[in-house]
mmCIF file of C-alpha atoms in Angstrom:
data_model
loop_
_atom_site.group_PDB
_atom_site.id
_atom_site.type_symbol
_atom_site.label_atom_id
_atom_site.label_comp_id
_atom_site.label_asym_id
_atom_site.label_seq_id
_atom_site.Cartn_x
_atom_site.Cartn_y
_atom_site.Cartn_z
ATOM 1 C CA MET Q 238 21.273 87.181 91.816
ATOM 2 C CA ASP Q 239 23.159 84.645 89.715
ATOM 3 C CA ASN Q 240 21.315 83.559 86.598
ATOM 4 C CA ASN Q 241 23.855 80.746 86.175
ATOM 5 C CA GLN Q 242 22.825 78.976 89.347
ATOM 6 C CA THR Q 243 21.136 75.611 88.798
ATOM 7 C CA THR Q 244 18.503 75.954 91.500
ATOM 8 C CA ARG Q 245 16.177 78.927 91.350
ATOM 9 C CA PRO Q 246 15.348 80.500 94.718
ATOM 10 C CA LYS Q 247 11.794 79.741 95.783
ATOM 11 C CA ILE Q 248 9.702 82.623 97.106
ATOM 12 C CA THR Q 249 6.094 82.459 98.320
ATOM 13 C CA VAL Q 250 4.313 85.776 98.754
ATOM 14 C CA VAL Q 251 1.131 86.105 100.803
ATOM 15 C CA GLY Q 252 -0.541 89.458 100.344
ATOM 16 C CA SER Q 253 -2.422 92.052 98.393
ATOM 17 C CA ALA Q 254 -3.305 92.302 94.713
ATOM 18 C CA ASN Q 255 -4.492 95.653 93.358
ATOM 19 C CA VAL Q 256 -5.041 97.507 90.164
ATOM 20 C CA ASP Q 257 -3.212 100.838 90.277
ATOM 21 C CA LEU Q 258 -4.619 103.968 88.675
ATOM 22 C CA THR Q 259 -1.726 106.443 88.583
ATOM 23 C CA PHE Q 260 -2.466 110.109 87.988
ATOM 24 C CA ARG Q 261 0.488 112.315 87.020
ATOM 25 C CA THR Q 262 -0.029 115.867 88.307
ATOM 26 C CA PRO Q 263 2.061 119.069 88.472
ATOM 27 C CA ARG Q 264 1.736 118.965 92.250
ATOM 28 C CA LEU Q 265 -0.402 117.263 94.864
ATOM 29 C CA PRO Q 266 -3.821 118.934 95.319
ATOM 30 C CA VAL Q 267 -5.107 120.529 98.501
ATOM 31 C CA PRO Q 268 -8.621 119.790 99.861
ATOM 32 C CA GLY Q 269 -11.360 121.179 97.661
ATOM 33 C CA GLU Q 270 -9.039 121.871 94.719
ATOM 34 C CA THR Q 271 -9.582 120.706 91.142
ATOM 35 C CA PHE Q 272 -6.946 121.051 88.437
ATOM 36 C CA ALA Q 273 -5.761 119.273 85.304
ATOM 37 C CA GLY Q 274 -3.373 116.354 85.528
ATOM 38 C CA HIS Q 275 -0.764 115.320 82.984
ATOM 39 C CA SER Q 276 -1.781 111.712 82.357
ATOM 40 C CA LEU Q 277 -3.430 108.525 83.643
ATOM 41 C CA HIS Q 278 -1.696 105.148 83.726
ATOM 42 C CA GLN Q 279 -3.374 101.843 84.645
ATOM 43 C CA GLY Q 280 -1.150 99.096 86.007
ATOM 44 C CA MET Q 281 -1.058 96.303 88.550
ATOM 45 C CA GLY Q 282 -0.029 96.897 92.137
ATOM 46 C CA GLY Q 283 -0.585 95.899 95.753
ATOM 47 C CA LYS Q 284 2.402 95.279 98.011
ATOM 48 C CA GLY Q 285 2.069 91.514 97.767
ATOM 49 C CA ALA Q 286 1.803 91.451 93.993
ATOM 50 C CA ASN Q 287 4.620 93.970 93.623
ATOM 51 C CA GLN Q 288 6.988 91.842 95.675
ATOM 52 C CA ALA Q 289 5.973 88.693 93.807
ATOM 53 C CA VAL Q 290 6.580 90.347 90.422
ATOM 54 C CA VAL Q 291 10.001 91.765 91.258
ATOM 55 C CA ALA Q 292 11.133 88.419 92.718
ATOM 56 C CA ALA Q 293 9.978 86.610 89.575
ATOM 57 C CA ARG Q 294 11.771 89.068 87.291
ATOM 58 C CA LEU Q 295 14.957 88.475 89.261
ATOM 59 C CA GLY Q 296 14.822 84.772 88.502
ATOM 60 C CA ALA Q 297 12.953 83.330 91.487
ATOM 61 C CA ASP Q 298 10.337 80.587 91.349
ATOM 62 C CA VAL Q 299 7.401 82.520 92.840
ATOM 63 C CA SER Q 300 4.003 81.438 94.187
ATOM 64 C CA PHE Q 301 1.444 84.112 95.082
ATOM 65 C CA VAL Q 302 -1.318 83.627 97.673
ATOM 66 C CA ALA Q 303 -3.974 86.318 97.317
ATOM 67 C CA ARG Q 304 -7.601 87.248 96.682
ATOM 68 C CA VAL Q 305 -9.117 89.124 93.763
ATOM 69 C CA GLY Q 306 -12.682 89.895 92.716
ATOM 70 C CA ASN Q 307 -14.776 88.435 89.908
ATOM 71 C CA ASP Q 308 -14.170 91.412 87.638
ATOM 72 C CA GLY Q 309 -12.136 92.499 84.659
ATOM 73 C CA PHE Q 310 -9.351 93.792 86.870
ATOM 74 C CA ALA Q 311 -8.929 90.280 88.329
ATOM 75 C CA THR Q 312 -8.518 88.750 84.879
ATOM 76 C CA GLN Q 313 -5.981 91.401 83.879
ATOM 77 C CA ALA Q 314 -4.036 90.918 87.105
ATOM 78 C CA ILE Q 315 -3.798 87.132 86.890
ATOM 79 C CA ASP Q 316 -2.824 87.302 83.209
ATOM 80 C CA ALA Q 317 -0.068 89.767 84.095
ATOM 81 C CA TYR Q 318 1.252 87.572 86.931
ATOM 82 C CA GLU Q 319 1.309 84.509 84.690
ATOM 83 C CA ASN Q 320 3.170 86.474 82.024
ATOM 84 C CA ASP Q 321 5.875 87.001 84.651
ATOM 85 C CA GLY Q 322 5.946 83.269 85.356
ATOM 86 C CA ILE Q 323 4.246 83.482 88.764
ATOM 87 C CA ASN Q 324 2.300 80.473 90.056
ATOM 88 C CA THR Q 325 -1.284 81.770 90.445
ATOM 89 C CA LYS Q 326 -3.039 78.560 91.528
ATOM 90 C CA PHE Q 327 -3.380 79.880 95.092
ATOM 91 C CA ILE Q 328 -5.221 83.085 94.100
ATOM 92 C CA ARG Q 329 -8.899 82.870 95.082
ATOM 93 C CA HIS Q 330 -11.828 84.914 93.780
ATOM 94 C CA SER Q 331 -14.177 86.760 96.158
ATOM 95 C CA LYS Q 332 -17.805 86.813 95.011
ATOM 96 C CA ASP Q 333 -18.983 90.034 96.630
ATOM 97 C CA GLN Q 334 -15.870 92.216 96.642
ATOM 98 C CA PRO Q 335 -14.055 93.911 93.756
ATOM 99 C CA THR Q 336 -10.365 93.476 93.097
ATOM 100 C CA GLY Q 337 -8.432 95.894 95.318
ATOM 101 C CA THR Q 338 -7.834 99.289 93.750
ATOM 102 C CA ALA Q 339 -5.326 102.059 94.427
ATOM 103 C CA ALA Q 340 -5.515 105.672 93.243
ATOM 104 C CA ILE Q 341 -1.978 107.062 93.100
ATOM 105 C CA LEU Q 342 -1.113 110.719 92.603
ATOM 106 C CA VAL Q 343 2.471 111.445 91.530
ATOM 107 C CA ASP Q 344 3.710 115.023 91.157
ATOM 108 C CA ASP Q 345 6.527 116.545 89.126
ATOM 109 C CA GLU Q 346 8.939 116.084 92.057
ATOM 110 C CA ALA Q 347 8.202 112.315 92.119
ATOM 111 C CA GLU Q 348 6.376 112.611 95.458
ATOM 112 C CA ASN Q 349 3.211 110.564 95.769
ATOM 113 C CA CYS Q 350 0.084 110.011 97.829
ATOM 114 C CA ILE Q 351 -2.049 106.895 97.597
ATOM 115 C CA ILE Q 352 -5.641 105.908 98.408
ATOM 116 C CA VAL Q 353 -6.287 102.162 98.596
ATOM 117 C CA VAL Q 354 -9.655 100.375 98.618
ATOM 118 C CA ALA Q 355 -8.958 96.843 99.866
ATOM 119 C CA GLY Q 356 -11.870 95.052 98.207
ATOM 120 C CA ALA Q 357 -11.161 91.323 97.953
ATOM 121 C CA ASN Q 358 -7.855 91.756 99.797
ATOM 122 C CA ALA Q 359 -9.815 92.163 103.031
ATOM 123 C CA GLU Q 360 -11.133 88.604 102.662
ATOM 124 C CA LEU Q 361 -7.780 86.816 102.497
ATOM 125 C CA CYS Q 362 -7.926 84.429 105.444
ATOM 126 C CA ALA Q 363 -6.030 81.710 107.259
ATOM 127 C CA ASP Q 364 -7.876 79.039 105.260
ATOM 128 C CA ASP Q 365 -6.584 80.560 102.014
ATOM 129 C CA VAL Q 366 -3.076 80.361 103.442
ATOM 130 C CA ARG Q 367 -3.490 76.758 104.590
ATOM 131 C CA SER Q 368 -4.516 75.837 101.032
ATOM 132 C CA ALA Q 369 -1.034 76.966 99.961
ATOM 133 C CA LYS Q 370 0.777 75.005 102.684
ATOM 134 C CA THR Q 371 2.853 73.007 100.199
ATOM 135 C CA ALA Q 372 4.132 76.164 98.477
ATOM 136 C CA ILE Q 373 5.002 77.775 101.815
ATOM 137 C CA GLU Q 374 6.854 74.705 103.068
ATOM 138 C CA ALA Q 375 8.797 74.383 99.800
ATOM 139 C CA ALA Q 376 9.898 78.042 99.785
ATOM 140 C CA ASP Q 377 13.244 79.496 100.769
ATOM 141 C CA VAL Q 378 11.555 82.735 101.867
ATOM 142 C CA VAL Q 379 7.934 83.608 102.648
ATOM 143 C CA ILE Q 380 7.010 87.302 102.435
ATOM 144 C CA CYS Q 381 3.981 88.950 104.030
ATOM 145 C CA GLN Q 382 2.669 92.502 104.294
ATOM 146 C CA LEU Q 383 -0.395 93.916 106.050
ATOM 147 C CA GLU Q 384 -2.651 95.148 103.248
ATOM 148 C CA THR Q 385 -4.462 91.863 103.913
ATOM 149 C CA PRO Q 386 -5.697 90.626 107.344
ATOM 150 C CA VAL Q 387 -2.949 90.023 109.873
ATOM 151 C CA GLU Q 388 -4.399 86.559 110.584
ATOM 152 C CA ALA Q 389 -3.311 85.451 107.117
ATOM 153 C CA ALA Q 390 0.250 86.639 107.727
ATOM 154 C CA ILE Q 391 0.435 84.937 111.112
ATOM 155 C CA GLU Q 392 -0.794 81.638 109.658
ATOM 156 C CA ALA Q 393 1.717 81.860 106.811
ATOM 157 C CA PHE Q 394 4.588 82.538 109.193
ATOM 158 C CA LYS Q 395 3.549 79.717 111.516
ATOM 159 C CA ILE Q 396 3.585 77.244 108.642
ATOM 160 C CA ALA Q 397 6.918 78.624 107.422
ATOM 161 C CA ARG Q 398 8.545 78.507 110.849
ATOM 162 C CA ALA Q 399 7.478 74.878 111.315
ATOM 163 C CA ALA Q 400 9.215 74.090 108.011
ATOM 164 C CA ASN Q 401 12.359 76.161 108.794
ATOM 165 C CA VAL Q 402 11.541 78.627 106.016
ATOM 166 C CA LEU Q 403 12.790 82.222 106.399
ATOM 167 C CA THR Q 404 9.945 84.678 107.080
ATOM 168 C CA MET Q 405 10.072 88.296 105.879
ATOM 169 C CA LEU Q 406 7.656 91.049 106.939
ATOM 170 C CA THR Q 407 6.870 94.378 105.349
ATOM 171 C CA PRO Q 408 5.222 96.059 108.389
ATOM 172 C CA ALA Q 409 2.773 98.258 106.490
ATOM 173 C CA PRO Q 410 0.355 99.546 107.618
ATOM 174 C CA ALA Q 411 2.433 99.688 110.791
ATOM 175 C CA LYS Q 412 -0.588 100.037 113.079
ATOM 176 C CA LEU Q 413 -1.514 96.408 112.329
ATOM 177 C CA VAL Q 414 1.788 94.964 113.553
ATOM 178 C CA THR Q 415 1.391 92.688 116.577
ATOM 179 C CA ASP Q 416 3.896 91.220 119.014
ATOM 180 C CA GLU Q 417 2.983 87.735 117.769
ATOM 181 C CA LEU Q 418 3.748 88.700 114.186
ATOM 182 C CA LEU Q 419 7.107 90.260 115.063
ATOM 183 C CA ALA Q 420 8.091 87.168 117.034
ATOM 184 C CA LEU Q 421 7.401 85.079 113.910
ATOM 185 C CA SER Q 422 9.396 87.395 111.605
ATOM 186 C CA ASP Q 423 12.962 86.409 110.794
ATOM 187 C CA ALA Q 424 13.473 89.556 108.708
ATOM 188 C CA CYS Q 425 11.634 92.871 108.934
ATOM 189 C CA VAL Q 426 11.839 95.557 106.249
ATOM 190 C CA PRO Q 427 10.344 98.825 107.573
ATOM 191 C CA ASN Q 428 10.822 102.393 106.456
ATOM 192 C CA LYS Q 429 11.524 105.158 108.974
ATOM 193 C CA THR Q 430 7.863 106.054 109.472
ATOM 194 C CA GLU Q 431 6.920 102.431 110.082
ATOM 195 C CA ILE Q 432 9.740 101.619 112.501
ATOM 196 C CA ALA Q 433 8.942 104.762 114.509
ATOM 197 C CA ALA Q 434 5.289 103.745 114.759
ATOM 198 C CA ILE Q 435 6.109 100.164 115.760
ATOM 199 C CA THR Q 436 8.781 100.962 118.345
ATOM 200 C CA GLY Q 437 7.511 104.322 119.581
ATOM 201 C CA LYS Q 438 11.024 105.725 119.096
ATOM 202 C CA ALA Q 439 12.113 108.773 117.102
ATOM 203 C CA VAL Q 440 14.371 108.032 114.123
ATOM 204 C CA GLU Q 441 16.016 111.371 113.368
ATOM 205 C CA THR Q 442 19.673 110.324 113.666
ATOM 206 C CA GLU Q 443 21.604 107.206 112.735
ATOM 207 C CA ALA Q 444 21.860 106.350 116.430
ATOM 208 C CA ASP Q 445 18.056 106.608 116.648
ATOM 209 C CA CYS Q 446 17.723 104.237 113.706
ATOM 210 C CA VAL Q 447 20.067 101.694 115.265
ATOM 211 C CA LEU Q 448 18.200 101.861 118.571
ATOM 212 C CA ALA Q 449 14.842 101.356 116.836
ATOM 213 C CA ALA Q 450 16.228 98.380 114.892
ATOM 214 C CA GLN Q 451 17.617 96.900 118.121
ATOM 215 C CA THR Q 452 14.163 97.286 119.661
ATOM 216 C CA LEU Q 453 12.666 95.197 116.851
ATOM 217 C CA MET Q 454 15.285 92.522 117.484
ATOM 218 C CA GLN Q 455 14.434 92.541 121.171
ATOM 219 C CA ARG Q 456 10.852 91.766 120.124
ATOM 220 C CA GLY Q 457 11.937 88.689 118.174
ATOM 221 C CA VAL Q 458 13.062 89.901 114.749
ATOM 222 C CA ARG Q 459 16.406 88.432 113.672
ATOM 223 C CA GLN Q 460 17.298 90.720 110.751
ATOM 224 C CA VAL Q 461 16.271 94.328 110.130
ATOM 225 C CA ALA Q 462 16.683 96.224 106.858
ATOM 226 C CA LEU Q 463 15.563 99.798 107.489
ATOM 227 C CA THR Q 464 14.947 101.653 104.238
ATOM 228 C CA MET Q 465 15.535 105.399 104.380
ATOM 229 C CA GLY Q 466 14.919 106.626 100.829
ATOM 230 C CA GLY Q 467 17.684 108.970 99.717
ATOM 231 C CA GLU Q 468 19.616 108.199 102.914
ATOM 232 C CA GLY Q 469 20.108 104.572 101.910
ATOM 233 C CA VAL Q 470 19.538 101.452 103.994
ATOM 234 C CA LEU Q 471 20.592 100.450 107.504
ATOM 235 C CA THR Q 472 20.872 96.734 108.245
ATOM 236 C CA LEU Q 473 21.208 95.050 111.618
ATOM 237 C CA ASP Q 474 21.548 91.394 112.525
ATOM 238 C CA HIS Q 475 23.650 89.212 114.821
ATOM 239 C CA SER Q 476 26.781 90.121 112.841
ATOM 240 C CA GLY Q 477 26.328 93.833 113.457
ATOM 241 C CA MET Q 478 25.190 97.023 111.731
ATOM 242 C CA SER Q 479 25.859 98.105 108.144
ATOM 243 C CA ARG Q 480 24.959 101.290 106.313
ATOM 244 C CA ILE Q 481 24.333 101.032 102.568
ATOM 245 C CA PRO Q 482 24.363 104.407 100.795
ATOM 246 C CA ALA Q 483 21.613 105.238 98.329
ATOM 247 C CA THR Q 484 22.430 104.785 94.653
ATOM 248 C CA GLN Q 485 22.283 108.212 93.038
ATOM 249 C CA VAL Q 486 19.725 108.301 90.225
ATOM 250 C CA LYS Q 487 17.206 110.817 88.863
ATOM 251 C CA ALA Q 488 13.892 109.712 90.358
ATOM 252 C CA VAL Q 489 10.739 110.147 88.310
ATOM 253 C CA ASP Q 490 8.355 107.945 90.322
ATOM 254 C CA THR Q 491 9.099 106.416 93.734
ATOM 255 C CA THR Q 492 5.903 104.333 93.837
ATOM 256 C CA GLY Q 493 6.734 100.693 94.585
ATOM 257 C CA ALA Q 494 10.399 101.281 95.393
ATOM 258 C CA GLY Q 495 10.044 99.740 98.840
ATOM 259 C CA ASP Q 496 8.426 96.647 97.354
ATOM 260 C CA ALA Q 497 11.166 96.414 94.723
ATOM 261 C CA PHE Q 498 13.713 96.461 97.536
ATOM 262 C CA THR Q 499 11.889 93.824 99.599
ATOM 263 C CA GLY Q 500 11.309 91.403 96.734
ATOM 264 C CA ALA Q 501 14.940 91.724 95.680
ATOM 265 C CA LEU Q 502 16.156 91.313 99.257
ATOM 266 C CA ALA Q 503 14.190 88.073 99.562
ATOM 267 C CA VAL Q 504 15.766 86.687 96.383
ATOM 268 C CA SER Q 505 19.309 87.510 97.505
ATOM 269 C CA LEU Q 506 18.753 86.073 100.990
ATOM 270 C CA ALA Q 507 17.289 82.936 99.405
ATOM 271 C CA GLU Q 508 20.482 82.667 97.373
ATOM 272 C CA GLY Q 509 22.501 82.718 100.588
ATOM 273 C CA LEU Q 510 23.905 86.262 100.594
ATOM 274 C CA PRO Q 511 24.569 87.895 103.996
ATOM 275 C CA LEU Q 512 22.044 90.580 104.943
ATOM 276 C CA SER Q 513 24.243 93.593 104.139
ATOM 277 C CA ASP Q 514 25.231 92.213 100.722
ATOM 278 C CA ALA Q 515 21.624 91.289 99.964
ATOM 279 C CA ALA Q 516 20.524 94.815 100.905
ATOM 280 C CA SER Q 517 23.183 96.336 98.620
ATOM 281 C CA ARG Q 518 21.853 94.357 95.654
ATOM 282 C CA ALA Q 519 18.255 95.138 96.591
ATOM 283 C CA ALA Q 520 19.049 98.859 96.772
ATOM 284 C CA ILE Q 521 20.174 98.736 93.143
ATOM 285 C CA VAL Q 522 16.884 97.149 92.100
ATOM 286 C CA ALA Q 523 14.947 99.844 93.962
ATOM 287 C CA ALA Q 524 17.094 102.568 92.394
ATOM 288 C CA ILE Q 525 16.394 101.299 88.889
ATOM 289 C CA SER Q 526 12.658 101.214 89.628
ATOM 290 C CA VAL Q 527 12.429 104.898 90.593
ATOM 291 C CA THR Q 528 13.875 105.972 87.242
ATOM 292 C CA ARG Q 529 10.719 104.706 85.519
ATOM 293 C CA ILE Q 530 7.039 105.615 85.682
ATOM 294 C CA GLY Q 531 4.641 103.077 87.148
ATOM 295 C CA THR Q 532 4.839 100.348 89.751
ATOM 296 C CA GLN Q 533 5.252 96.827 88.375
ATOM 297 C CA THR Q 534 6.124 98.275 84.971
ATOM 298 C CA SER Q 535 9.178 99.884 86.587
ATOM 299 C CA PHE Q 536 10.660 96.675 88.015
ATOM 300 C CA PRO Q 537 13.812 95.503 86.209
ATOM 301 C CA SER Q 538 14.694 92.079 84.898
ATOM 302 C CA LEU Q 539 17.670 90.102 86.150
ATOM 303 C CA ASP Q 540 19.632 90.948 83.007
ATOM 304 C CA GLU Q 541 19.007 94.673 83.568
ATOM 305 C CA VAL Q 542 20.252 94.457 87.145
ATOM 306 C CA ASN Q 543 23.335 92.465 86.184
ATOM 307 C CA GLY Q 544 24.108 95.016 83.464
ATOM 308 C CA TRP Q 545 23.562 98.054 85.655
ATOM 309 C CA ASN Q 546 26.526 100.400 85.826
ATOM 310 C CA LEU Q 547 26.967 100.523 89.580
ATOM 311 C CA PRO Q 548 28.652 103.400 91.397
ATOM 312 C CA GLU Q 549 31.981 102.199 92.795
ATOM 313 C CA GLU Q 550 30.880 102.180 96.434
ATOM 314 C CA THR Q 551 27.942 99.846 95.762
ATOM 315 C CA LYS Q 552 29.810 97.186 93.786
#
């Protein structure tokens, strides 16, 4: 992430745009229970938008392909993206669906649970993606997730592959991952739950994690960055396996940390860093994000990352 470089990395993100309603609570409720929360915070979210925002804050030239509703949330979202310098010309409005919305509960231990209503996200289609063909072909990296229809991701990756653009997949929700999509994914960034669901393999030990990552590569993925929360990150590509330890911070809200990692990983790979080095930098970005409340509001700028006081083993 060199802010002195003359050419900014180009990232195109195809995916979801949500408004996030975050409820801070002492603990997560059980069914049928009502109790008072601490606070309510409204912000912008959605895996696609999150990854676009963090990439833009890290200095990338970002285009975002998405769908929103014709409501106040849509206006707020697009204004926020443009304030971060994101190209929004490929965001379409759905007439009969609201902007996607997420209700996020975060407890005093920084654990969270999330309910997402897809709304307009469910209408993102291959035609929307084809309308952004020029942005996809001009990108260094194209990122997709699965909070929007898988057909959109497949179309984006097909266009990217034809243009020799690196494709990066966040395989969430994991149940939507297809063999075709994996075969089109140069890089895959799952967490332990997702890689277990995709491969059907347990991931209790480091050996389990390596085996699951190898299984993804056997299905066509070229680079795997397995995020493991407090256990760090495991990377695997043709050069071998690396284990990046977690940066030790006091977490107050883990919401969006995975997206912070993925967006940052895309920027570093676009800048030409090897996978393990890119993952080390991305882990720092994710660590900074969990020290702050909120999703996109927690993502750091490039200057903040460059000025971060890194533990010795992550430098």
